[in-house]
Amino acid sequence: NAGVTQTPKFQVLKTGQSMTLQCAQDMNHNSMYWYRQDPGMGLRLIYYSASEGTTDKGEVPNGYNVSRLNKREFSLRLESAAPSQTSVYFCASSEADTERTGELFFGEGSRLTVL
Amino acid sequence: GDSVTQMEGPVTLSEEAFLTINCTYTATGYPSLFWYVQYPGEGLQLLLKATKADDKGSNKGFEATYRKETTSFHLEKGSVQVSDSAVYFCALSSHYGGRRALTFGSGTRLQVQP
């Protein structure tokens, strides 16, 4: 049972470099999400995708782009990394974007450090 | 906008002690409420949920009651174990541009000592 798989698990970047975080889920879920986790601030929503072909901004989208490549995959791209983007990134998925959105299934996280 | 406030941690308890982690929220309408748990080195996983006022969510000995009058969803457990050591997040379902996603609190770290 793979669930939600994120790669890479660790990455160190220099300021200005670009990178893409990959996420794939094998649960046939419609909705996928990217969150960042910072000390004392909990998880904040970066972008989400309610279905294949759609993406929407969350609370902190600046400096990021996303692609919902197909139903399984949802990638997060940093075009020009900044130290403020040092964080742990979590991908998640859920069955549907319904009125009572319920359980999110999370990946193990990707720890990104920008020097 | 919607927000969730949790008590500061870490919370350090001895095994078999009673646990309360406070959570209050601000939201429009009547959101669903959740508690998620994050064990070391892992992603978050759902612990329990409640979808309407006065509902009680429960799982693995943990309980939380949706209190609309006090806008609270406090997490309780009667007797904690070392294996309960983790970070606990309170969350609610929020609107983002017409759709819903989860808004999380800042998390409360629980350390249970033998």
Short mmCIF file of C-alpha atoms in Angstrom, two decimals:
data_model
loop_
_atom_site.label_atom_id
_atom_site.label_comp_id
_atom_site.label_asym_id
_atom_site.label_seq_id
_atom_site.Cartn_x
_atom_site.Cartn_y
_atom_site.Cartn_z
CA ASN A 1 0.00 0.00 0.00
CA ALA A 2 2.02 2.97 -1.26
CA GLY A 3 -0.63 5.64 -0.60
CA VAL A 4 0.94 9.05 -1.24
CA THR A 5 4.57 9.06 -2.38
CA GLN A 6 6.73 12.18 -2.43
CA THR A 7 10.18 12.66 -3.91
CA PRO A 8 12.77 13.73 -3.01
CA LYS A 9 12.67 13.35 0.77
CA PHE A 10 15.56 15.77 1.31
CA GLN A 11 16.98 18.54 -0.88
CA VAL A 12 19.43 21.38 -0.38
CA LEU A 13 19.31 24.26 -2.85
CA LYS A 14 21.15 27.50 -3.31
CA THR A 15 19.20 30.74 -3.58
CA GLY A 16 17.92 31.17 -7.13
CA GLN A 17 18.02 27.51 -8.09
CA SER A 18 14.89 25.75 -9.27
CA MET A 19 13.47 22.37 -8.41
CA THR A 20 10.32 20.30 -8.61
CA LEU A 21 8.79 18.21 -5.86
CA GLN A 22 6.94 15.20 -7.18
CA CYS A 23 3.87 13.61 -5.65
CA ALA A 24 1.89 10.57 -6.72
CA GLN A 25 -1.08 8.79 -5.15
CA ASP A 26 -2.46 5.37 -5.96
CA MET A 27 -5.86 5.68 -4.26
CA ASN A 28 -7.73 7.09 -7.27
CA HIS A 29 -8.42 10.31 -5.36
CA ASN A 30 -9.75 13.36 -7.16
CA SER A 31 -8.28 16.05 -4.92
CA MET A 32 -4.62 16.68 -4.21
CA TYR A 33 -2.88 19.31 -2.07
CA TRP A 34 0.48 20.82 -1.29
CA TYR A 35 1.12 22.14 2.23
CA ARG A 36 4.20 23.55 3.88
CA GLN A 37 4.99 23.03 7.54
CA ASP A 38 7.00 25.58 9.49
CA PRO A 39 7.80 25.60 13.22
CA GLY A 40 5.07 27.28 15.25
CA MET A 41 2.86 27.79 12.20
CA GLY A 42 1.38 24.39 11.54
CA LEU A 43 0.55 23.47 7.97
CA ARG A 44 -0.34 26.11 5.42
CA LEU A 45 -1.98 25.33 2.09
CA ILE A 46 0.10 26.31 -0.95
CA TYR A 47 -2.00 24.99 -3.84
CA TYR A 48 -4.62 22.39 -4.36
CA SER A 49 -6.25 20.56 -7.24
CA ALA A 50 -9.86 19.49 -6.97
CA SER A 51 -9.66 17.37 -10.10
CA GLU A 52 -7.43 16.54 -13.02
CA GLY A 53 -6.78 19.67 -15.06
CA THR A 54 -7.69 22.17 -12.34
CA THR A 55 -5.51 23.95 -9.79
CA ASP A 56 -6.27 26.72 -7.29
CA LYS A 57 -4.25 28.90 -4.98
CA GLY A 58 -4.24 28.31 -1.27
CA GLU A 59 -3.05 30.50 1.57
CA VAL A 60 0.62 30.91 0.55
CA PRO A 61 1.02 30.39 -3.24
CA ASN A 62 3.63 33.06 -3.99
CA GLY A 63 6.90 31.67 -5.35
CA TYR A 64 5.37 28.33 -6.35
CA ASN A 65 3.78 26.76 -9.40
CA VAL A 66 1.94 23.46 -9.65
CA SER A 67 0.97 20.99 -12.33
CA ARG A 68 -1.72 18.34 -12.11
CA LEU A 69 -0.15 16.05 -14.67
CA ASN A 70 -2.88 13.42 -14.47
CA LYS A 71 -5.17 12.04 -11.80
CA ARG A 72 -2.27 10.40 -9.95
CA GLU A 73 0.39 13.10 -10.02
CA PHE A 74 0.62 16.64 -8.64
CA SER A 75 3.96 18.43 -8.76
CA LEU A 76 5.16 21.58 -7.00
CA ARG A 77 7.82 23.75 -8.63
CA LEU A 78 10.04 26.41 -7.13
CA GLU A 79 11.31 28.51 -10.05
CA SER A 80 13.80 30.61 -8.07
CA ALA A 81 14.25 29.29 -4.55
CA ALA A 82 14.56 31.70 -1.63
CA PRO A 83 15.66 31.04 1.98
CA SER A 84 12.07 31.78 3.09
CA GLN A 85 11.04 28.62 1.26
CA THR A 86 13.07 26.45 3.61
CA SER A 87 10.39 24.18 5.01
CA VAL A 88 8.94 20.70 5.10
CA TYR A 89 6.53 20.14 2.24
CA PHE A 90 3.65 17.70 2.41
CA CYS A 91 1.54 16.39 -0.40
CA ALA A 92 -1.90 15.04 0.42
CA SER A 93 -4.90 13.61 -1.38
CA SER A 94 -8.56 13.05 -0.63
CA GLU A 95 -11.48 11.33 -2.26
CA ALA A 96 -13.39 14.42 -3.37
CA ASP A 97 -13.71 18.10 -2.84
CA THR A 98 -17.01 17.86 -1.03
CA GLU A 99 -18.82 20.12 1.39
CA ARG A 100 -17.59 18.05 4.29
CA THR A 101 -14.06 17.41 3.09
CA GLY A 102 -12.90 14.70 5.33
CA GLU A 103 -9.82 12.66 5.50
CA LEU A 104 -6.61 13.74 3.86
CA PHE A 105 -3.94 11.15 3.21
CA PHE A 106 -0.45 12.59 3.58
CA GLY A 107 2.91 11.68 2.17
CA GLU A 108 5.95 11.46 4.44
CA GLY A 109 7.14 14.95 3.59
CA SER A 110 10.03 16.54 1.73
CA ARG A 111 12.52 18.58 3.72
CA LEU A 112 13.86 21.46 1.65
CA THR A 113 16.69 23.75 2.73
CA VAL A 114 17.53 26.85 0.72
CA LEU A 115 20.92 28.39 1.49
CA GLY B 1 -10.49 34.15 7.40
CA ASP B 2 -10.84 30.85 9.18
CA SER B 3 -8.29 30.01 11.84
CA VAL B 4 -7.45 27.42 14.47
CA THR B 5 -5.71 28.14 17.77
CA GLN B 6 -4.06 25.39 19.77
CA MET B 7 -2.34 25.41 23.12
CA GLU B 8 1.40 25.84 23.06
CA GLY B 9 3.56 22.83 23.62
CA PRO B 10 5.39 20.76 24.40
CA VAL B 11 3.08 18.98 26.78
CA THR B 12 5.01 16.53 28.95
CA LEU B 13 3.11 13.86 30.86
CA SER B 14 3.85 10.66 32.69
CA GLU B 15 2.40 7.42 31.40
CA GLU B 16 -1.25 6.89 32.42
CA ALA B 17 -1.82 10.61 33.02
CA PHE B 18 -4.90 12.40 31.70
CA LEU B 19 -4.43 14.45 28.54
CA THR B 20 -6.19 17.58 27.36
CA ILE B 21 -5.04 19.58 24.35
CA ASN B 22 -7.10 22.72 23.81
CA CYS B 23 -8.31 23.82 20.41
CA THR B 24 -10.53 26.76 19.52
CA TYR B 25 -11.52 27.95 16.09
CA THR B 26 -12.86 30.90 14.16
CA ALA B 27 -14.92 30.14 11.09
CA THR B 28 -17.93 31.16 9.09
CA GLY B 29 -20.75 28.68 9.01
CA TYR B 30 -20.44 25.26 10.55
CA PRO B 31 -17.21 23.61 9.50
CA SER B 32 -16.23 20.04 10.14
CA LEU B 33 -13.50 19.66 12.75
CA PHE B 34 -10.59 17.25 12.86
CA TRP B 35 -7.66 16.10 14.92
CA TYR B 36 -4.62 14.81 13.04
CA VAL B 37 -1.54 13.17 14.55
CA GLN B 38 2.03 13.21 13.25
CA TYR B 39 4.44 10.60 14.57
CA PRO B 40 8.18 11.28 14.23
CA GLY B 41 9.38 11.10 10.64
CA GLU B 42 5.92 10.51 9.23
CA GLY B 43 3.16 12.45 7.53
CA LEU B 44 -0.05 13.44 9.26
CA GLN B 45 -2.84 10.96 9.72
CA LEU B 46 -6.45 11.49 10.74
CA LEU B 47 -7.12 10.69 14.40
CA LEU B 48 -10.80 11.67 14.70
CA LYS B 49 -13.40 14.04 13.33
CA ALA B 50 -16.79 15.62 14.05
CA THR B 51 -19.07 17.09 11.43
CA LYS B 52 -21.72 18.94 13.44
CA ALA B 53 -22.33 20.57 16.80
CA ASP B 54 -22.35 18.23 19.82
CA ASP B 55 -20.85 15.39 17.80
CA LYS B 56 -18.14 13.46 19.61
CA GLY B 57 -15.30 12.00 17.60
CA SER B 58 -13.32 9.14 19.09
CA ASN B 59 -10.49 6.82 18.14
CA LYS B 60 -7.72 4.90 19.94
CA GLY B 61 -8.95 6.16 23.32
CA PHE B 62 -8.90 9.82 22.22
CA GLU B 63 -12.09 11.89 22.23
CA ALA B 64 -13.13 15.39 21.20
CA THR B 65 -16.55 17.06 21.27
CA TYR B 66 -17.64 19.74 18.80
CA ARG B 67 -18.77 22.67 21.00
CA LYS B 68 -20.39 25.33 18.88
CA GLU B 69 -21.19 27.63 21.80
CA THR B 70 -17.53 27.86 22.82
CA THR B 71 -16.11 27.24 19.31
CA SER B 72 -13.89 24.53 20.74
CA PHE B 73 -12.80 21.00 19.93
CA HIS B 74 -10.53 19.93 22.78
CA LEU B 75 -8.71 16.60 22.54
CA GLU B 76 -8.77 14.31 25.58
CA LYS B 77 -7.45 10.91 26.55
CA GLY B 78 -7.91 9.29 29.93
CA SER B 79 -4.60 7.44 30.14
CA VAL B 80 -1.72 8.26 27.78
CA GLN B 81 0.99 5.84 26.72
CA VAL B 82 4.56 6.41 25.60
CA SER B 83 3.43 5.46 22.11
CA ASP B 84 1.13 8.52 22.07
CA SER B 85 4.15 10.80 21.89
CA ALA B 86 3.61 12.80 18.71
CA VAL B 87 2.51 16.18 17.40
CA TYR B 88 -1.26 16.76 17.37
CA PHE B 89 -2.94 19.15 14.96
CA CYS B 90 -6.44 20.54 15.19
CA ALA B 91 -8.00 21.42 11.83
CA LEU B 92 -11.21 22.61 10.24
CA SER B 93 -12.58 22.51 6.74
CA SER B 94 -12.33 25.93 5.10
CA HIS B 95 -13.36 27.59 1.88
CA TYR B 96 -10.63 28.46 -0.60
CA GLY B 97 -12.03 30.17 -3.67
CA GLY B 98 -15.30 28.32 -3.45
CA ARG B 99 -13.81 24.93 -2.69
CA ARG B 100 -12.89 23.34 0.62
CA ALA B 101 -9.55 22.38 2.08
CA LEU B 102 -8.28 21.95 5.62
CA THR B 103 -6.92 24.78 7.78
CA PHE B 104 -4.56 23.54 10.48
CA GLY B 105 -3.52 24.84 13.86
CA SER B 106 0.15 25.18 14.75
CA GLY B 107 0.35 21.77 16.39
CA THR B 108 1.00 20.64 19.97
CA ARG B 109 3.85 18.30 20.74
CA LEU B 110 3.06 15.64 23.34
CA GLN B 111 5.87 13.85 25.16
CA VAL B 112 4.90 10.93 27.38
CA GLN B 113 7.53 9.67 29.79
CA PRO B 114 7.60 6.11 31.17
#
